[in-house]
Short mmCIF file of C-alpha atoms and ligand atoms in Angstrom, two decimals:
data_model
loop_
_atom_site.label_atom_id
_atom_site.label_comp_id
_atom_site.label_asym_id
_atom_site.label_seq_id
_atom_site.Cartn_x
_atom_site.Cartn_y
_atom_site.Cartn_z
CA MET A 1 0.07 -0.11 0.14
CA LYS A 2 1.19 3.37 -0.92
CA ARG A 3 1.05 6.04 1.72
CA ILE A 4 0.19 9.64 0.18
CA LEU A 5 0.42 12.31 2.70
CA THR A 6 -0.53 16.34 2.27
CA GLY A 7 -0.87 19.47 4.47
CA ILE A 8 -2.12 22.95 4.02
CA GLN A 9 -2.23 25.75 6.08
CA PRO A 10 -5.27 27.29 7.58
CA SER A 11 -3.91 30.62 7.48
CA GLY A 12 -6.40 32.67 5.16
CA HIS A 13 -9.01 31.00 2.52
CA ILE A 14 -7.64 28.89 0.21
CA THR A 15 -6.78 29.66 -3.28
CA LEU A 16 -7.01 28.40 -6.94
CA GLY A 17 -2.99 28.14 -6.14
CA ASN A 18 -3.97 25.67 -3.31
CA TYR A 19 -6.01 24.00 -5.51
CA LEU A 20 -3.99 23.25 -8.68
CA GLY A 21 -0.51 22.98 -6.77
CA ALA A 22 -1.73 20.34 -3.91
CA ILE A 23 -5.07 19.20 -4.06
CA ARG A 24 -5.15 18.50 -7.57
CA PRO A 25 -2.35 15.94 -7.62
CA LEU A 26 -3.85 15.01 -4.24
CA LEU A 27 -7.12 13.90 -6.37
CA ALA A 28 -5.05 11.95 -9.23
CA LEU A 29 -3.50 9.70 -6.64
CA GLN A 30 -6.81 9.22 -5.01
CA ASN A 31 -7.93 7.25 -7.94
CA GLU A 32 -4.74 4.79 -8.06
CA GLU A 33 -5.31 1.11 -6.75
CA ASP A 34 -3.66 0.35 -3.30
CA VAL A 35 -3.68 3.73 -1.71
CA GLU A 36 -3.97 5.52 1.63
CA LEU A 37 -4.63 9.17 2.02
CA LEU A 38 -3.64 11.07 4.98
CA VAL A 39 -4.66 14.79 4.57
CA PHE A 40 -4.37 17.59 7.72
CA ILE A 41 -4.93 21.01 8.47
CA ALA A 42 -1.63 22.25 9.46
CA ASP A 43 -2.36 24.67 12.10
CA LEU A 44 0.87 24.59 13.97
CA HIS A 45 2.34 25.61 11.07
CA ALA A 46 0.28 28.74 10.48
CA ILE A 47 1.36 29.99 13.90
CA THR A 48 4.76 30.66 12.65
CA VAL A 49 3.44 33.80 11.79
CA PRO A 50 0.60 35.72 13.60
CA GLN A 51 -2.77 34.66 13.15
CA ASP A 52 -5.96 36.22 14.84
CA ARG A 53 -7.53 33.55 17.22
CA VAL A 54 -11.36 34.05 15.65
CA ALA A 55 -10.04 33.71 12.18
CA LEU A 56 -7.90 30.80 12.75
CA ARG A 57 -11.07 28.58 13.95
CA HIS A 58 -13.08 29.55 10.98
CA ASN A 59 -10.15 28.91 8.89
CA ILE A 60 -9.42 25.47 10.05
CA LYS A 61 -13.22 24.42 9.80
CA GLU A 62 -13.37 25.85 6.65
CA LEU A 63 -10.49 23.96 5.23
CA ALA A 64 -11.96 20.62 6.47
CA ALA A 65 -15.19 21.54 4.54
CA LEU A 66 -13.33 22.42 1.49
CA PHE A 67 -10.79 19.68 1.21
CA LEU A 68 -14.17 17.38 1.36
CA ALA A 69 -15.82 19.49 -1.19
CA CYS A 70 -12.99 19.17 -3.27
CA GLY A 71 -13.54 15.40 -3.58
CA LEU A 72 -11.73 13.82 -0.87
CA ASP A 73 -13.11 10.13 -1.12
CA LEU A 74 -13.33 8.87 2.73
CA ASN A 75 -13.02 5.45 1.65
CA LYS A 76 -9.54 6.15 1.01
CA ALA A 77 -8.78 9.40 2.31
CA HIS A 78 -8.40 10.39 6.58
CA MET A 79 -8.55 14.03 7.47
CA PHE A 80 -7.31 15.45 10.55
CA ILE A 81 -6.26 18.59 12.56
CA GLN A 82 -2.25 18.76 12.91
CA SER A 83 -2.51 20.12 16.65
CA GLU A 84 -4.98 17.33 17.68
CA VAL A 85 -2.18 14.76 17.23
CA PRO A 86 0.67 15.99 19.65
CA CYS A 87 3.27 13.65 17.99
CA HIS A 88 3.98 15.83 15.38
CA ASN A 89 5.03 18.45 18.02
CA GLN A 90 7.00 15.65 19.90
CA LEU A 91 8.44 14.62 17.04
CA GLY A 92 9.14 17.94 15.78
CA TRP A 93 11.01 18.72 18.21
CA VAL A 94 13.51 15.59 17.75
CA MET A 95 13.89 16.88 13.97
CA GLU A 96 14.65 20.25 15.61
CA CYS A 97 17.45 18.53 17.51
CA ASN A 98 18.88 16.76 14.48
CA SER A 99 18.51 19.98 12.35
CA TYR A 100 21.60 22.70 11.78
CA ILE A 101 20.51 26.39 12.67
CA GLY A 102 22.63 27.04 9.08
CA GLU A 103 20.30 24.76 7.10
CA LEU A 104 17.37 25.86 8.29
CA GLU A 105 18.46 29.97 7.46
CA ARG A 106 19.00 28.77 3.99
CA MET A 107 15.46 27.80 3.61
CA THR A 108 14.29 29.96 0.86
CA GLN A 109 10.48 30.55 2.63
CA PHE A 110 12.32 31.21 5.79
CA LYS A 111 14.29 33.72 4.13
CA ASP A 112 10.98 35.16 2.16
CA LYS A 113 8.78 35.26 5.23
CA LYS A 114 11.79 36.58 7.94
CA GLN A 115 11.39 40.15 5.88
CA LYS A 116 7.70 40.54 6.90
CA GLN A 117 8.37 39.80 10.22
CA THR A 118 8.89 43.35 11.24
CA ASP A 119 8.24 42.96 14.80
CA GLY A 120 10.75 40.27 15.29
CA VAL A 121 11.21 36.92 14.05
CA SER A 122 9.82 34.24 15.55
CA ALA A 123 11.73 31.16 16.20
CA GLY A 124 9.15 28.67 14.67
CA LEU A 125 9.46 30.52 11.32
CA LEU A 126 12.94 28.82 11.38
CA THR A 127 12.24 25.56 12.87
CA TYR A 128 9.03 25.22 10.39
CA PRO A 129 11.09 22.82 8.15
CA PRO A 130 11.77 20.17 11.09
CA LEU A 131 8.45 20.27 11.88
CA MET A 132 7.07 19.56 8.37
CA ALA A 133 9.86 16.65 8.28
CA ALA A 134 8.05 15.38 11.46
CA ASP A 135 4.66 15.73 9.51
CA ILE A 136 5.68 13.48 6.61
CA LEU A 137 8.13 10.94 8.60
CA LEU A 138 5.87 10.10 11.06
CA TYR A 139 3.49 7.90 8.91
CA ASP A 140 6.26 6.38 6.78
CA THR A 141 4.76 8.52 3.81
CA ASP A 142 5.65 7.32 0.51
CA LEU A 143 4.50 10.37 -2.02
CA VAL A 144 3.88 14.27 -0.79
CA PRO A 145 1.44 15.91 -3.35
CA VAL A 146 2.49 19.92 -2.96
CA GLY A 147 3.34 22.96 -5.22
CA GLU A 148 6.72 23.76 -6.35
CA ASP A 149 7.52 26.44 -3.19
CA GLN A 150 7.49 22.94 -1.08
CA LYS A 151 10.02 21.58 -3.18
CA GLN A 152 13.18 22.32 -0.67
CA HIS A 153 10.91 21.29 2.13
CA LEU A 154 10.80 17.81 1.11
CA GLU A 155 14.64 17.81 0.49
CA ILE A 156 15.52 19.12 3.74
CA THR A 157 12.99 16.17 5.19
CA ARG A 158 14.73 13.63 3.07
CA ASN A 159 18.08 14.57 4.35
CA LEU A 160 16.84 14.66 8.35
CA ALA A 161 15.34 11.57 7.63
CA SER A 162 18.51 9.72 6.17
CA ARG A 163 20.78 11.81 9.00
CA PHE A 164 18.52 9.98 11.68
CA ASN A 165 18.64 6.52 10.12
CA ASN A 166 22.47 6.64 9.75
CA LYS A 167 22.70 7.79 13.26
CA TYR A 168 20.36 5.34 14.72
CA GLY A 169 19.63 2.51 12.23
CA GLU A 170 16.59 2.53 10.14
CA THR A 171 13.74 4.35 11.37
CA PHE A 172 11.78 6.31 8.63
CA LYS A 173 10.96 5.58 5.17
CA LEU A 174 12.20 8.92 2.61
CA PRO A 175 9.56 10.40 0.81
CA GLU A 176 9.54 11.49 -2.51
CA PRO A 177 7.57 15.12 -3.61
CA TYR A 178 4.57 14.68 -6.16
CA ILE A 179 4.67 17.90 -8.27
CA LEU A 180 2.78 18.12 -11.59
CA LYS A 181 4.42 19.73 -14.69
CA THR A 182 1.20 22.16 -14.92
CA GLY A 183 -0.40 24.07 -12.14
CA ALA A 184 2.46 23.71 -9.81
CA ARG A 185 3.08 27.18 -9.38
CA VAL A 186 0.35 29.42 -9.95
CA MET A 187 1.13 33.35 -10.23
CA SER A 188 -0.75 36.35 -9.01
CA LEU A 189 -3.32 37.48 -11.15
CA VAL A 190 -1.81 41.20 -10.67
CA ASP A 191 2.15 40.74 -10.82
CA PRO A 192 2.74 37.03 -12.51
CA SER A 193 6.38 37.27 -11.07
CA LYS A 194 4.91 36.85 -7.95
CA LYS A 195 3.35 33.12 -6.40
CA MET A 196 -0.24 33.56 -5.97
CA SER A 197 -0.58 33.58 -2.10
CA LYS A 198 -3.58 33.60 -0.02
CA SER A 199 -1.91 35.97 2.17
CA ASP A 200 -1.34 38.80 -0.52
CA SER A 201 -2.77 42.10 0.54
CA ASN A 202 -4.26 43.03 -2.97
CA PRO A 203 -7.25 40.43 -2.92
CA LYS A 204 -7.22 40.80 -6.99
CA ALA A 205 -4.13 38.66 -6.99
CA PHE A 206 -5.63 35.40 -6.24
CA ILE A 207 -8.97 33.74 -6.54
CA SER A 208 -10.41 32.10 -3.48
CA ILE A 209 -12.20 28.66 -3.96
CA LEU A 210 -15.07 30.52 -1.91
CA ASP A 211 -14.94 34.09 -3.82
CA ASP A 212 -18.28 34.81 -5.23
CA ILE A 213 -18.53 33.99 -8.87
CA ASN A 214 -18.80 37.49 -10.57
CA VAL A 215 -15.94 38.48 -8.32
CA ALA A 216 -13.55 35.72 -9.30
CA LYS A 217 -14.47 36.32 -13.17
CA LYS A 218 -13.94 39.81 -12.81
CA LYS A 219 -10.54 38.98 -11.52
CA ILE A 220 -9.59 36.73 -14.41
CA LYS A 221 -11.18 39.29 -16.86
CA SER A 222 -8.70 42.25 -15.19
CA ALA A 223 -5.53 39.91 -14.86
CA ILE A 224 -2.62 41.68 -15.86
CA THR A 225 -1.29 40.56 -19.28
CA ASP A 226 0.59 42.60 -22.14
CA SER A 227 0.50 44.41 -25.18
CA GLU A 228 1.26 41.71 -27.79
CA GLY A 229 -2.23 40.76 -28.32
CA SER A 230 -1.13 36.95 -29.22
CA ILE A 231 -2.19 34.13 -26.68
CA ARG A 232 0.78 31.79 -26.68
CA TYR A 233 3.06 30.61 -23.40
CA ASP A 234 6.26 32.15 -23.08
CA VAL A 235 6.88 32.67 -19.10
CA GLU A 236 9.74 35.03 -19.67
CA ASN A 237 8.04 37.59 -21.96
CA LYS A 238 4.65 36.92 -21.59
CA PRO A 239 4.33 35.45 -17.68
CA GLY A 240 0.39 37.01 -17.47
CA VAL A 241 -1.08 35.28 -20.42
CA SER A 242 1.36 31.94 -19.54
CA ASN A 243 -0.06 32.05 -16.45
CA LEU A 244 -3.95 32.12 -17.37
CA LEU A 245 -2.96 29.26 -20.09
CA THR A 246 -1.91 27.17 -16.89
CA ILE A 247 -4.87 27.60 -14.94
CA TYR A 248 -6.77 26.84 -18.09
CA SER A 249 -5.09 23.98 -18.92
CA SER A 250 -5.55 22.64 -15.23
CA LEU A 251 -9.10 22.86 -15.23
CA THR A 252 -9.92 21.38 -18.46
CA ASN A 253 -7.44 19.22 -18.81
CA GLU A 254 -6.64 20.43 -22.98
CA SER A 255 -3.05 20.87 -23.26
CA ILE A 256 -1.56 24.17 -23.55
CA ALA A 257 -0.52 23.42 -27.45
CA ASP A 258 -3.70 22.90 -27.92
CA LEU A 259 -5.34 26.09 -26.20
CA GLU A 260 -2.50 28.13 -28.22
CA THR A 261 -4.40 26.65 -31.48
CA LYS A 262 -7.70 27.13 -30.29
CA TYR A 263 -6.96 30.84 -29.58
CA ALA A 264 -4.98 31.36 -32.20
CA ASN A 265 -6.89 33.76 -34.14
CA SER A 266 -8.87 35.51 -30.78
CA ASN A 267 -7.98 38.41 -28.78
CA TYR A 268 -7.61 38.57 -24.83
CA GLN A 269 -10.69 39.90 -24.24
CA VAL A 270 -12.76 36.09 -26.08
CA PHE A 271 -9.78 34.55 -24.34
CA LYS A 272 -10.66 35.59 -20.65
CA GLU A 273 -14.31 35.65 -21.05
CA ASP A 274 -14.07 32.03 -21.59
CA LEU A 275 -11.73 31.08 -18.81
CA ALA A 276 -13.69 33.46 -16.40
CA ASN A 277 -16.69 30.97 -17.25
CA ILE A 278 -14.57 28.25 -16.62
CA VAL A 279 -13.22 28.99 -13.19
CA GLY A 280 -16.88 30.52 -12.59
CA ASP A 281 -18.42 27.00 -13.27
CA PHE A 282 -15.68 25.19 -11.25
CA LEU A 283 -16.03 27.23 -8.34
CA SER A 284 -19.56 26.78 -8.18
CA LYS A 285 -19.53 23.37 -8.16
CA ILE A 286 -17.01 22.96 -5.23
CA GLN A 287 -19.04 25.35 -3.27
CA GLU A 288 -22.51 24.01 -3.64
CA LYS A 289 -20.67 20.84 -1.83
CA TYR A 290 -18.66 23.46 0.52
CA ASN A 291 -21.93 24.72 1.74
CA TYR A 292 -23.51 21.10 2.46
CA TYR A 293 -20.16 20.05 4.76
CA ILE A 294 -19.81 22.93 6.86
CA ASN A 295 -23.24 22.99 7.88
CA SER A 296 -23.28 19.01 8.59
CA SER A 297 -22.42 17.40 11.83
CA ASP A 298 -20.66 14.83 9.85
CA LEU A 299 -17.54 17.10 9.99
CA ASP A 300 -16.55 16.97 13.48
CA LEU A 301 -17.47 13.08 13.24
CA ILE A 302 -14.64 13.00 9.89
CA LEU A 303 -11.84 15.04 11.67
CA ASN A 304 -12.89 12.47 14.88
CA SER A 305 -12.19 9.79 13.11
CA GLY A 306 -9.27 10.78 11.20
CA ARG A 307 -7.60 12.28 14.24
CA ASP A 308 -7.87 8.40 15.95
CA LEU A 309 -6.43 7.11 12.90
CA ALA A 310 -3.62 9.50 12.83
CA TYR A 311 -2.48 8.96 16.53
CA HIS A 312 -2.42 5.08 16.01
CA TYR A 313 -0.02 5.43 13.26
CA ALA A 314 2.02 8.50 14.93
CA SER A 315 2.35 7.12 18.35
CA ARG A 316 3.75 3.54 17.38
CA LYS A 317 6.59 5.14 15.21
CA LEU A 318 7.04 8.07 18.04
CA GLN A 319 7.78 5.32 20.36
CA LYS A 320 9.93 3.79 17.93
CA VAL A 321 12.04 7.13 17.75
CA TYR A 322 12.62 7.60 21.57
CA HIS A 323 13.24 3.82 22.09
CA LYS A 324 16.29 4.05 19.78
CA MET A 325 17.21 7.58 21.08
CA GLY A 326 16.99 6.37 24.22
CA ILE A 327 14.45 9.07 25.57
CA GLY A 328 12.11 8.02 28.54
CA ARG A 329 12.37 4.50 30.13
CA TYR A 330 11.00 1.90 26.95
P1 AMP B 401 -0.02 27.03 1.67
O1 AMP B 401 -0.99 27.73 1.65
O2 AMP B 401 1.42 27.99 1.83
O3 AMP B 401 -0.24 25.93 2.92
O4 AMP B 401 0.40 25.76 0.79
C1 AMP B 401 -0.42 24.42 0.55
C2 AMP B 401 0.08 23.83 -0.43
O5 AMP B 401 -0.46 24.61 -1.79
C3 AMP B 401 1.45 23.54 -0.59
O6 AMP B 401 1.68 22.51 -1.27
C4 AMP B 401 1.86 24.55 -1.76
O7 AMP B 401 2.82 24.29 -2.39
C5 AMP B 401 0.64 24.96 -2.55
N1 AMP B 401 0.52 26.17 -3.03
C6 AMP B 401 0.35 27.32 -2.43
N2 AMP B 401 0.55 28.39 -3.58
C7 AMP B 401 0.59 28.24 -4.24
C8 AMP B 401 0.47 28.26 -5.98
N3 AMP B 401 0.34 30.04 -6.00
N4 AMP B 401 0.72 27.42 -6.83
C9 AMP B 401 0.62 25.97 -6.57
N5 AMP B 401 0.67 25.60 -5.22
C10 AMP B 401 0.67 26.31 -4.18
N1 LIG B 402 4.70 23.93 4.73
C1 LIG B 402 3.61 23.56 3.65
C2 LIG B 402 2.88 24.48 3.24
O1 LIG B 402 3.40 25.82 3.43
C3 LIG B 402 2.17 22.80 4.48
C4 LIG B 402 2.48 21.67 5.30
C5 LIG B 402 3.05 21.17 6.35
C6 LIG B 402 2.74 20.44 4.74
N2 LIG B 402 3.30 20.00 6.87
C7 LIG B 402 3.38 19.36 5.54
C8 LIG B 402 2.48 19.76 3.31
C9 LIG B 402 3.49 17.99 5.32
C10 LIG B 402 2.97 18.54 3.10
C11 LIG B 402 3.07 17.60 4.10
O2 LIG B 402 2.60 24.65 2.09
#
């Protein structure tokens, strides 16, 4: 059996970038034979930057309902909240003690996010990757579907796992990232040199899965392009159009080459109009299911059973680690 695991931070409303980068590959893997999916809401990671308590509570529940609305199959997938399985913090600490400050300081995400913490940089921002390594290594994970920006965190996870295995004997499986060719890095709609991010201060930069349909369509129609007028994929010279082609191709499964042919004689307005409708249809389908789950008492039951199963797996692994290191009595 192949184990597949991923997490998303409840640090805002999840975006089309999150969907295309992390959820879509998860759903693709879910269709394979003999797989078990573990999906979690990374609330401990979210607090590495300041969070409002009311918003955080809300976002945790929202993300849980959204995972289900996107089509998680509960025959194969288990969903839980990271903070409800304390083994994550416990193995996280062990991983921190096996990490070097230098390698953590070199992480791109740390370097980027540290610029934004003007009131002082939290230590948690630095030790974020060892916690993420713990998330993954607790479950003998084979594959981790993520967007391009998480590749470096997967590399350090593998390094920490082999460092531990070399020191204490075979304990952890080395996970592989699972990154799709298209959609692994969706860009901002107002500045296509930047990643689409749910924490962007300009709401026009991202499409949230729960955006009002007309608002979302407008964001596509007003997305930054260029003055050339031709619809072709060229990230360097036409980053805006290329990003829209990526979104279009990912949502419809039509290849970018086919889309270039289809729109060879069209202008941006026609192309954007079509894409706006595709995005609108996609969002309304998910939102309908979201409205069901967010109001259903099933949500708590699903999270309870996910937590219990995750704890069952994780506590066994943690005990093994403590034993190998000589922590505690057993
Ligand atoms: P985060 O929102 O940082 O918790 O990211 C959750 C998942 O979504 C991770 O796998 C990210 O790599 C992925 N992701 C976030 N933003 C984007 C984006 N703009 N394009 C593609 N994937 C993304
Ligand atoms: N760091 C991931 C992000 O920001 C979220 C995350 C935390 C994660 N733990 C994980 C993703 C474990 C995959 C596996 O996107």
